[in-house]
PDB file of C-alpha atoms in Angstrom:
ATOM      1  CA  MET W   1     -15.950 -13.824  -5.900  1.00 38.00           C
ATOM      2  CA  SER W   2     -16.423 -17.105  -7.722  1.00 34.00           C
ATOM      3  CA  GLN W   3     -15.240 -17.399 -11.309  1.00 37.00           C
ATOM      4  CA  ASP W   4     -15.270 -20.183 -13.874  1.00 34.00           C
ATOM      5  CA  PHE W   5     -12.196 -22.380 -13.484  1.00 34.00           C
ATOM      6  CA  ASP W   6     -10.913 -24.987 -15.886  1.00 36.00           C
ATOM      7  CA  THR W   7     -11.121 -28.312 -14.027  1.00 34.00           C
ATOM      8  CA  ARG W   8     -10.142 -30.528 -16.950  1.00 36.00           C
ATOM      9  CA  GLU W   9      -7.446 -32.987 -15.954  1.00 37.00           C
ATOM     10  CA  PRO W  10      -4.116 -31.873 -17.510  1.00 38.00           C
ATOM     11  CA  GLN W  11      -0.787 -33.590 -17.710  1.00 38.00           C
ATOM     12  CA  PHE W  12       1.215 -32.992 -14.534  1.00 38.00           C
ATOM     13  CA  GLY W  13       2.879 -29.616 -14.617  1.00 37.00           C
ATOM     14  CA  SER W  14       0.292 -27.905 -16.794  1.00 36.00           C
ATOM     15  CA  VAL W  15      -1.245 -26.224 -13.760  1.00 40.00           C
ATOM     16  CA  GLY W  16       0.277 -22.851 -14.486  1.00 43.00           C
ATOM     17  CA  ARG W  17       3.362 -23.403 -16.614  1.00 42.00           C
ATOM     18  CA  ALA W  18       3.317 -26.711 -18.461  1.00 40.00           C
ATOM     19  CA  GLY W  19       5.749 -29.178 -19.952  1.00 40.00           C
ATOM     20  CA  ALA W  20       9.205 -28.523 -18.579  1.00 48.00           C
ATOM     21  CA  GLY W  21       7.755 -26.620 -15.610  1.00 65.00           C
ATOM     22  CA  LEU W  22       8.676 -29.245 -13.035  1.00 71.00           C
ATOM     23  CA  HIS W  23      12.238 -29.470 -14.316  1.00 71.00           C
ATOM     24  CA  GLU W  24      12.508 -25.666 -14.260  1.00 78.00           C
ATOM     25  CA  PHE W  25      11.180 -25.649 -10.707  1.00 80.00           C
ATOM     26  CA  VAL W  26      13.895 -28.043  -9.548  1.00 79.00           C
ATOM     27  CA  LEU W  27      16.611 -26.029 -11.312  1.00 79.00           C
ATOM     28  CA  HIS W  28      15.325 -22.797  -9.762  1.00 76.00           C
ATOM     29  CA  LEU W  29      15.465 -24.331  -6.298  1.00 81.00           C
ATOM     30  CA  GLN W  30      19.002 -25.590  -6.866  1.00 80.00           C
ATOM     31  CA  ASP W  31      20.077 -22.098  -7.890  1.00 81.00           C
ATOM     32  CA  LEU W  32      18.370 -20.563  -4.853  1.00 80.00           C
ATOM     33  CA  VAL W  33      20.101 -22.942  -2.448  1.00 79.00           C
ATOM     34  CA  LEU W  34      23.468 -21.943  -3.915  1.00 77.00           C
ATOM     35  CA  THR W  35      22.914 -18.203  -4.321  1.00 79.00           C
ATOM     36  CA  SER W  36      20.545 -17.053  -1.553  1.00 77.00           C
ATOM     37  CA  SER W  37      22.252 -14.941   1.097  1.00 75.00           C
ATOM     38  CA  ASP W  38      19.943 -16.135   3.879  1.00 83.00           C
ATOM     39  CA  VAL W  39      16.830 -18.202   4.595  1.00 83.00           C
ATOM     40  CA  HIS W  40      14.424 -15.301   4.104  1.00 87.00           C
ATOM     41  CA  GLU W  41      15.736 -14.593   0.608  1.00 90.00           C
ATOM     42  CA  PHE W  42      15.443 -18.280  -0.271  1.00 89.00           C
ATOM     43  CA  LEU W  43      11.862 -18.432   1.021  1.00 91.00           C
ATOM     44  CA  THR W  44      10.795 -15.231  -0.740  1.00 93.00           C
ATOM     45  CA  ASP W  45      12.081 -16.413  -4.096  1.00 92.00           C
ATOM     46  CA  THR W  46      10.605 -19.881  -3.542  1.00 93.00           C
ATOM     47  CA  ALA W  47       7.181 -18.389  -2.757  1.00 94.00           C
ATOM     48  CA  SER W  48       7.314 -16.359  -5.978  1.00 94.00           C
ATOM     49  CA  ILE W  49       8.183 -19.474  -7.985  1.00 91.00           C
ATOM     50  CA  PHE W  50       5.305 -21.388  -6.377  1.00 94.00           C
ATOM     51  CA  ALA W  51       2.820 -18.670  -7.301  1.00 94.00           C
ATOM     52  CA  MET W  52       4.107 -18.463 -10.866  1.00 91.00           C
ATOM     53  CA  GLN W  53       4.217 -22.234 -11.335  1.00 90.00           C
ATOM     54  CA  LEU W  54       0.710 -22.952 -10.034  1.00 93.00           C
ATOM     55  CA  SER W  55      -1.237 -19.954 -11.335  1.00 93.00           C
ATOM     56  CA  GLN W  56      -3.531 -20.169 -14.356  1.00 91.00           C
ATOM     57  CA  PRO W  57      -5.232 -17.512 -16.473  1.00 92.00           C
ATOM     58  CA  GLY W  58      -8.127 -16.235 -14.392  1.00 93.00           C
ATOM     59  CA  ASN W  59      -6.734 -17.818 -11.237  1.00 96.00           C
ATOM     60  CA  HIS W  60      -3.661 -15.882 -10.131  1.00 95.00           C
ATOM     61  CA  LEU W  61      -2.406 -17.412  -6.893  1.00 97.00           C
ATOM     62  CA  SER W  62      -0.557 -15.781  -4.029  1.00 96.00           C
ATOM     63  CA  CYS W  63       1.881 -17.829  -1.974  1.00 97.00           C
ATOM     64  CA  GLY W  64       3.276 -17.499   1.516  1.00 96.00           C
ATOM     65  CA  ILE W  65       5.719 -19.771   3.339  1.00 94.00           C
ATOM     66  CA  THR W  66       6.008 -19.958   7.115  1.00 92.00           C
ATOM     67  CA  VAL W  67       8.957 -21.698   8.795  1.00 90.00           C
ATOM     68  CA  LEU W  68       9.349 -22.521  12.484  1.00 87.00           C
ATOM     69  CA  ARG W  69      12.868 -23.216  13.754  1.00 80.00           C
ATOM     70  CA  GLN W  70      14.146 -23.995  17.225  1.00 76.00           C
ATOM     71  CA  LYS W  71      15.585 -20.934  18.997  1.00 71.00           C
ATOM     72  CA  ARG W  72      14.970 -18.775  15.925  1.00 71.00           C
ATOM     73  CA  PRO W  73      12.272 -16.217  15.066  1.00 68.00           C
ATOM     74  CA  VAL W  74       9.410 -17.366  12.852  1.00 72.00           C
ATOM     75  CA  ALA W  75      10.410 -16.893   9.199  1.00 81.00           C
ATOM     76  CA  VAL W  76       7.609 -15.631   6.948  1.00 87.00           C
ATOM     77  CA  ALA W  77       8.043 -14.947   3.234  1.00 92.00           C
ATOM     78  CA  SER W  78       5.563 -14.291   0.459  1.00 94.00           C
ATOM     79  CA  SER W  79       5.113 -13.780  -3.260  1.00 96.00           C
ATOM     80  CA  ASP W  80       3.137 -10.544  -2.771  1.00 95.00           C
ATOM     81  CA  THR W  81       1.673  -8.232  -0.139  1.00 94.00           C
ATOM     82  CA  ARG W  82      -1.654 -10.065  -0.066  1.00 93.00           C
ATOM     83  CA  ALA W  83      -0.038 -13.338   1.009  1.00 95.00           C
ATOM     84  CA  ARG W  84       2.239 -11.483   3.421  1.00 94.00           C
ATOM     85  CA  ASP W  85      -0.663  -9.728   5.153  1.00 93.00           C
ATOM     86  CA  LEU W  86      -2.723 -12.918   5.436  1.00 93.00           C
ATOM     87  CA  ASP W  87       0.191 -14.945   6.811  1.00 91.00           C
ATOM     88  CA  GLU W  88       1.063 -12.235   9.327  1.00 90.00           C
ATOM     89  CA  LEU W  89      -2.580 -12.087  10.417  1.00 90.00           C
ATOM     90  CA  GLN W  90      -2.616 -15.821  11.110  1.00 89.00           C
ATOM     91  CA  ASN W  91       0.576 -15.592  13.113  1.00 85.00           C
ATOM     92  CA  SER W  92      -0.762 -12.643  15.131  1.00 88.00           C
ATOM     93  CA  ILE W  93      -4.133 -14.202  16.027  1.00 90.00           C
ATOM     94  CA  ARG W  94      -2.654 -17.729  16.169  1.00 90.00           C
ATOM     95  CA  ASP W  95      -5.531 -19.175  14.199  1.00 91.00           C
ATOM     96  CA  GLY W  96      -6.190 -20.097  10.589  1.00 93.00           C
ATOM     97  CA  PRO W  97      -5.897 -22.887   8.021  1.00 95.00           C
ATOM     98  CA  CYS W  98      -2.150 -22.609   7.581  1.00 92.00           C
ATOM     99  CA  LEU W  99      -1.385 -22.825  11.295  1.00 92.00           C
ATOM    100  CA  THR W 100      -3.791 -25.750  11.528  1.00 95.00           C
ATOM    101  CA  ALA W 101      -1.841 -27.478   8.749  1.00 95.00           C
ATOM    102  CA  LEU W 102       1.376 -26.870  10.693  1.00 91.00           C
ATOM    103  CA  GLN W 103      -0.034 -28.164  13.965  1.00 91.00           C
ATOM    104  CA  THR W 104      -1.683 -31.266  12.506  1.00 93.00           C
ATOM    105  CA  GLU W 105       0.950 -31.886   9.805  1.00 93.00           C
ATOM    106  CA  THR W 106      -1.867 -32.480   7.319  1.00 95.00           C
ATOM    107  CA  MET W 107      -3.019 -30.596   4.245  1.00 97.00           C
ATOM    108  CA  VAL W 108      -5.869 -28.124   4.819  1.00 97.00           C
ATOM    109  CA  HIS W 109      -8.133 -27.205   1.900  1.00 97.00           C
ATOM    110  CA  VAL W 110     -10.668 -24.391   2.179  1.00 96.00           C
ATOM    111  CA  ALA W 111     -12.619 -24.886  -1.040  1.00 96.00           C
ATOM    112  CA  ASP W 112     -15.053 -22.001  -0.503  1.00 96.00           C
ATOM    113  CA  LEU W 113     -14.070 -19.402   2.074  1.00 94.00           C
ATOM    114  CA  ASP W 114     -17.602 -17.993   2.307  1.00 93.00           C
ATOM    115  CA  ALA W 115     -18.983 -21.387   3.319  1.00 94.00           C
ATOM    116  CA  ASP W 116     -16.221 -22.320   5.790  1.00 93.00           C
ATOM    117  CA  LEU W 117     -16.896 -21.753   9.502  1.00 92.00           C
ATOM    118  CA  ARG W 118     -13.684 -23.053  11.096  1.00 94.00           C
ATOM    119  CA  TRP W 119     -11.722 -19.795  11.529  1.00 94.00           C
ATOM    120  CA  PRO W 120     -14.309 -16.976  11.571  1.00 93.00           C
ATOM    121  CA  LYS W 121     -11.989 -14.055  12.360  1.00 93.00           C
ATOM    122  CA  TYR W 122      -9.369 -15.084   9.848  1.00 94.00           C
ATOM    123  CA  ASN W 123     -11.875 -16.064   7.156  1.00 93.00           C
ATOM    124  CA  ARG W 124     -13.565 -12.693   7.449  1.00 92.00           C
ATOM    125  CA  ALA W 125     -10.256 -10.872   6.905  1.00 92.00           C
ATOM    126  CA  ALA W 126      -9.311 -13.167   4.014  1.00 93.00           C
ATOM    127  CA  GLY W 127     -12.692 -12.561   2.383  1.00 92.00           C
ATOM    128  CA  GLU W 128     -12.176  -8.815   2.678  1.00 92.00           C
ATOM    129  CA  ALA W 129      -8.865  -9.346   0.850  1.00 92.00           C
ATOM    130  CA  SER W 130     -10.823 -10.960  -2.037  1.00 94.00           C
ATOM    131  CA  ILE W 131      -9.703 -14.514  -1.280  1.00 96.00           C
ATOM    132  CA  GLY W 132     -12.068 -17.278  -2.392  1.00 96.00           C
ATOM    133  CA  SER W 133     -10.176 -20.430  -1.429  1.00 97.00           C
ATOM    134  CA  ILE W 134      -7.027 -21.493   0.410  1.00 97.00           C
ATOM    135  CA  LEU W 135      -4.707 -24.479   0.278  1.00 98.00           C
ATOM    136  CA  ALA W 136      -2.168 -25.066   3.051  1.00 97.00           C
ATOM    137  CA  VAL W 137       0.408 -27.806   2.463  1.00 97.00           C
ATOM    138  CA  PRO W 138       2.833 -28.725   5.284  1.00 96.00           C
ATOM    139  CA  MET W 139       6.455 -29.469   4.430  1.00 93.00           C
ATOM    140  CA  GLN W 140       8.160 -32.578   5.750  1.00 90.00           C
ATOM    141  CA  LEU W 141      11.395 -31.200   7.210  1.00 88.00           C
ATOM    142  CA  GLN W 142      14.084 -32.560   9.489  1.00 84.00           C
ATOM    143  CA  ALA W 143      12.872 -32.230  13.089  1.00 83.00           C
ATOM    144  CA  PRO W 144      12.443 -29.924  14.893  1.00 86.00           C
ATOM    145  CA  SER W 145      11.926 -27.514  11.978  1.00 86.00           C
ATOM    146  CA  GLN W 146       8.428 -27.102  10.544  1.00 91.00           C
ATOM    147  CA  ALA W 147       7.101 -25.261   7.505  1.00 92.00           C
ATOM    148  CA  VAL W 148       3.925 -24.798   5.509  1.00 95.00           C
ATOM    149  CA  VAL W 149       3.204 -23.499   2.012  1.00 96.00           C
ATOM    150  CA  ASN W 150       0.124 -21.266   1.972  1.00 96.00           C
ATOM    151  CA  LEU W 151      -1.638 -20.799  -1.367  1.00 97.00           C
ATOM    152  CA  TYR W 152      -4.405 -18.241  -1.848  1.00 97.00           C
ATOM    153  CA  SER W 153      -6.821 -18.116  -4.784  1.00 97.00           C
ATOM    154  CA  PRO W 154      -9.206 -15.243  -5.607  1.00 96.00           C
ATOM    155  CA  ASN W 155     -11.767 -17.845  -6.725  1.00 96.00           C
ATOM    156  CA  ALA W 156     -13.997 -20.176  -4.785  1.00 95.00           C
ATOM    157  CA  ASN W 157     -13.028 -23.755  -5.691  1.00 95.00           C
ATOM    158  CA  GLY W 158      -9.738 -22.387  -6.962  1.00 95.00           C
ATOM    159  CA  PHE W 159      -7.886 -25.641  -6.269  1.00 96.00           C
ATOM    160  CA  PRO W 160      -9.234 -28.575  -8.315  1.00 94.00           C
ATOM    161  CA  ARG W 161      -7.878 -32.064  -7.727  1.00 94.00           C
ATOM    162  CA  HIS W 162      -5.029 -31.759 -10.212  1.00 91.00           C
ATOM    163  CA  GLY W 163      -4.052 -28.394  -8.723  1.00 92.00           C
ATOM    164  CA  ILE W 164      -3.913 -29.880  -5.246  1.00 95.00           C
ATOM    165  CA  ASP W 165      -1.802 -32.798  -6.495  1.00 94.00           C
ATOM    166  CA  ALA W 166       0.604 -30.432  -8.243  1.00 92.00           C
ATOM    167  CA  ALA W 167       0.924 -28.224  -5.152  1.00 94.00           C
ATOM    168  CA  ALA W 168       1.634 -31.271  -2.980  1.00 94.00           C
ATOM    169  CA  ALA W 169       4.280 -32.547  -5.397  1.00 92.00           C
ATOM    170  CA  LEU W 170       6.043 -29.187  -5.630  1.00 93.00           C
ATOM    171  CA  THR W 171       5.936 -28.805  -1.848  1.00 94.00           C
ATOM    172  CA  GLY W 172       7.642 -32.179  -1.441  1.00 91.00           C
ATOM    173  CA  ILE W 173      10.432 -31.105  -3.774  1.00 91.00           C
ATOM    174  CA  ALA W 174      10.774 -27.692  -2.131  1.00 92.00           C
ATOM    175  CA  ALA W 175      10.992 -29.293   1.325  1.00 92.00           C
ATOM    176  CA  LYS W 176      14.209 -31.078   0.371  1.00 90.00           C
ATOM    177  CA  ALA W 177      15.736 -27.821  -0.859  1.00 87.00           C
ATOM    178  CA  LEU W 178      14.581 -25.973   2.263  1.00 89.00           C
ATOM    179  CA  ASP W 179      16.182 -28.618   4.478  1.00 86.00           C
ATOM    180  CA  ILE W 180      19.492 -27.971   2.730  1.00 85.00           C
ATOM    181  CA  ALA W 181      19.046 -24.190   2.992  1.00 79.00           C
ATOM    182  CA  LEU W 182      18.305 -24.457   6.724  1.00 79.00           C
ATOM    183  CA  ASN W 183      21.363 -26.652   7.277  1.00 76.00           C
ATOM    184  CA  ILE W 184      23.533 -24.135   5.432  1.00 78.00           C
ATOM    185  CA  ALA W 185      22.068 -21.312   7.528  1.00 66.00           C
ATOM    186  CA  GLN W 186      22.776 -23.274  10.702  1.00 68.00           C
ATOM    187  CA  LEU W 187      26.393 -23.763   9.654  1.00 67.00           C
ATOM    188  CA  ARG W 188      26.703 -20.046   8.852  1.00 69.00           C
ATOM    189  CA  ASP W 189      25.300 -19.152  12.263  1.00 63.00           C
ATOM    190  CA  ALA W 190      27.709 -21.552  13.966  1.00 62.00           C
ATOM    191  CA  ARG W 191      30.607 -20.053  12.023  1.00 65.00           C
ATOM    192  CA  ASP W 192      29.575 -16.523  12.963  1.00 63.00           C
ATOM    193  CA  ASP W 193      29.144 -17.490  16.624  1.00 65.00           C
ATOM    194  CA  LEU W 194      32.582 -19.113  16.659  1.00 71.00           C
ATOM    195  CA  SER W 195      34.166 -16.100  14.978  1.00 69.00           C
ATOM    196  CA  SER W 196      32.557 -13.788  17.526  1.00 72.00           C
ATOM    197  CA  ALA W 197      33.719 -15.984  20.401  1.00 74.00           C
ATOM    198  CA  LEU W 198      37.288 -16.092  19.077  1.00 75.00           C
ATOM    199  CA  LYS W 199      37.328 -12.328  18.632  1.00 78.00           C
ATOM    200  CA  SER W 200      36.048 -11.783  22.175  1.00 79.00           C
ATOM    201  CA  ARG W 201      38.627 -14.205  23.559  1.00 84.00           C
ATOM    202  CA  THR W 202      41.436 -12.411  21.722  1.00 85.00           C
ATOM    203  CA  VAL W 203      40.301  -9.016  23.015  1.00 87.00           C
ATOM    204  CA  ILE W 204      40.106 -10.338  26.585  1.00 88.00           C
ATOM    205  CA  ASP W 205      43.520 -12.021  26.359  1.00 87.00           C
ATOM    206  CA  THR W 206      45.068  -8.814  25.026  1.00 88.00           C
ATOM    207  CA  ALA W 207      43.521  -6.762  27.827  1.00 89.00           C
ATOM    208  CA  ILE W 208      44.840  -9.263  30.389  1.00 91.00           C
ATOM    209  CA  GLY W 209      48.308  -8.793  28.927  1.00 90.00           C
ATOM    210  CA  VAL W 210      47.983  -5.018  29.275  1.00 89.00           C
ATOM    211  CA  ILE W 211      46.920  -5.342  32.930  1.00 90.00           C
ATOM    212  CA  MET W 212      49.791  -7.756  33.654  1.00 91.00           C
ATOM    213  CA  ALA W 213      52.283  -5.283  32.196  1.00 89.00           C
ATOM    214  CA  GLN W 214      50.823  -2.277  33.991  1.00 88.00           C
ATOM    215  CA  SER W 215      50.229  -3.935  37.374  1.00 88.00           C
ATOM    216  CA  ARG W 216      53.145  -6.380  37.280  1.00 91.00           C
ATOM    217  CA  CYS W 217      50.841  -9.223  38.304  1.00 92.00           C
ATOM    218  CA  SER W 218      50.110 -12.791  37.265  1.00 93.00           C
ATOM    219  CA  ARG W 219      47.653 -13.748  34.544  1.00 90.00           C
ATOM    220  CA  ASP W 220      45.119 -15.008  37.088  1.00 92.00           C
ATOM    221  CA  ALA W 221      45.341 -11.786  39.071  1.00 91.00           C
ATOM    222  CA  ALA W 222      44.943  -9.710  35.905  1.00 90.00           C
ATOM    223  CA  PHE W 223      41.884 -11.719  34.924  1.00 91.00           C
ATOM    224  CA  GLN W 224      40.321 -11.171  38.363  1.00 92.00           C
ATOM    225  CA  ILE W 225      40.913  -7.422  38.015  1.00 90.00           C
ATOM    226  CA  LEU W 226      39.088  -7.540  34.693  1.00 90.00           C
ATOM    227  CA  VAL W 227      36.207  -9.568  36.157  1.00 91.00           C
ATOM    228  CA  LYS W 228      35.799  -7.192  39.114  1.00 91.00           C
ATOM    229  CA  ALA W 229      35.752  -4.177  36.782  1.00 89.00           C
ATOM    230  CA  SER W 230      33.101  -5.860  34.658  1.00 88.00           C
ATOM    231  CA  SER W 231      30.945  -6.682  37.695  1.00 88.00           C
ATOM    232  CA  HIS W 232      31.374  -3.283  39.351  1.00 87.00           C
ATOM    233  CA  ARG W 233      30.512  -1.341  36.189  1.00 86.00           C
ATOM    234  CA  ASN W 234      27.853  -3.848  35.036  1.00 89.00           C
ATOM    235  CA  ILE W 235      29.505  -4.078  31.614  1.00 87.00           C
ATOM    236  CA  LYS W 236      30.270  -7.215  29.633  1.00 89.00           C
ATOM    237  CA  LEU W 237      33.773  -8.566  30.135  1.00 87.00           C
ATOM    238  CA  LYS W 238      34.691  -8.194  26.460  1.00 86.00           C
ATOM    239  CA  ASP W 239      33.535  -4.561  26.460  1.00 88.00           C
ATOM    240  CA  VAL W 240      35.660  -3.743  29.501  1.00 88.00           C
ATOM    241  CA  ALA W 241      38.588  -5.433  27.764  1.00 88.00           C
ATOM    242  CA  ALA W 242      37.962  -3.438  24.587  1.00 87.00           C
ATOM    243  CA  GLY W 243      37.975  -0.227  26.634  1.00 86.00           C
ATOM    244  CA  ILE W 244      41.348  -1.092  28.140  1.00 86.00           C
ATOM    245  CA  ILE W 245      42.796  -1.773  24.697  1.00 85.00           C
ATOM    246  CA  SER W 246      41.396   1.444  23.236  1.00 82.00           C
ATOM    247  CA  GLY W 247      43.017   3.329  26.113  1.00 77.00           C
ATOM    248  CA  ILE W 248      46.358   2.021  24.872  1.00 76.00           C
ATOM    249  CA  ALA W 249      45.753   1.951  21.114  1.00 65.00           C
ATOM    250  CA  GLY W 250      43.825   5.219  20.914  1.00 59.00           C
ATOM    251  CA  GLU W 251      41.825   5.617  17.710  1.00 53.00           C
ATOM    252  CA  ARG W 252      43.591   2.749  15.967  1.00 52.00           C
ATOM    253  CA  GLU W 253      41.268  -0.172  15.249  1.00 53.00           C
ATOM    254  CA  PHE W 254      42.109  -3.458  16.933  1.00 50.00           C
ATOM    255  CA  LEU W 255      41.804  -6.134  14.259  1.00 48.00           C
ATOM    256  CA  THR W 256      41.423  -9.877  14.661  1.00 53.00           C
ATOM    257  CA  THR W 257      41.411 -12.176  11.632  1.00 51.00           C
ATOM    258  CA  TYR W 258      40.857 -15.905  11.337  1.00 47.00           C
ATOM    259  CA  ASP W 259      40.996 -18.398   8.530  1.00 48.00           C
ATOM    260  CA  GLU W 260      37.551 -19.860   7.787  1.00 50.00           C
TER     261      GLU W 260
END
């Protein structure tokens, strides 16, 4: 599993793609923040950039990123299937270097997987996937969100000092971009929730108007009729309202539009 690895100290950024690599990395992240349709797409592309930026000839890295958000499912993205499978394994057994890095908020370096005894079940699976060493770098995000960058090398001692420093520096930069991406996603979710609430309110108000016209009753009385129908049929209020409207409108679609 072990291969020779160039441990000569390079200029920063020459781990993988040298020179303007750091500047390119920042530009890529800026583009991803602006163009990604959701958090998962942003994370997937970021993981691919990490792997490309930090890999060297003879030491092709895989990268996974795990993000924990309040009241949201765990977000897992990866540069390839190997990183995806290893990240999913950690999340399923709730044990491994990357989860330890998340929990302790400290970097975890497994220099030689064969010699490491801390996570026996996970290490065995990683070894079977031809992994020689692992580096897990936590991201410093706005609370309560948490994230970790998981780097996998096929070589034992695949992360020399300069490689670790480069990974830590890139993770710090990526954390700032991820914070922005998460804030944008939160605003999108809030917008969608508000739009859904406004649509439901409009449907309910319209149904109340129909009941008032048909039953010649007050608004409060019409609303109580709607509530009782919802409770009796065990159907959401907005769905009962939609059924009343469809009984009047037939196959015509009831549209609600709002300025964003």
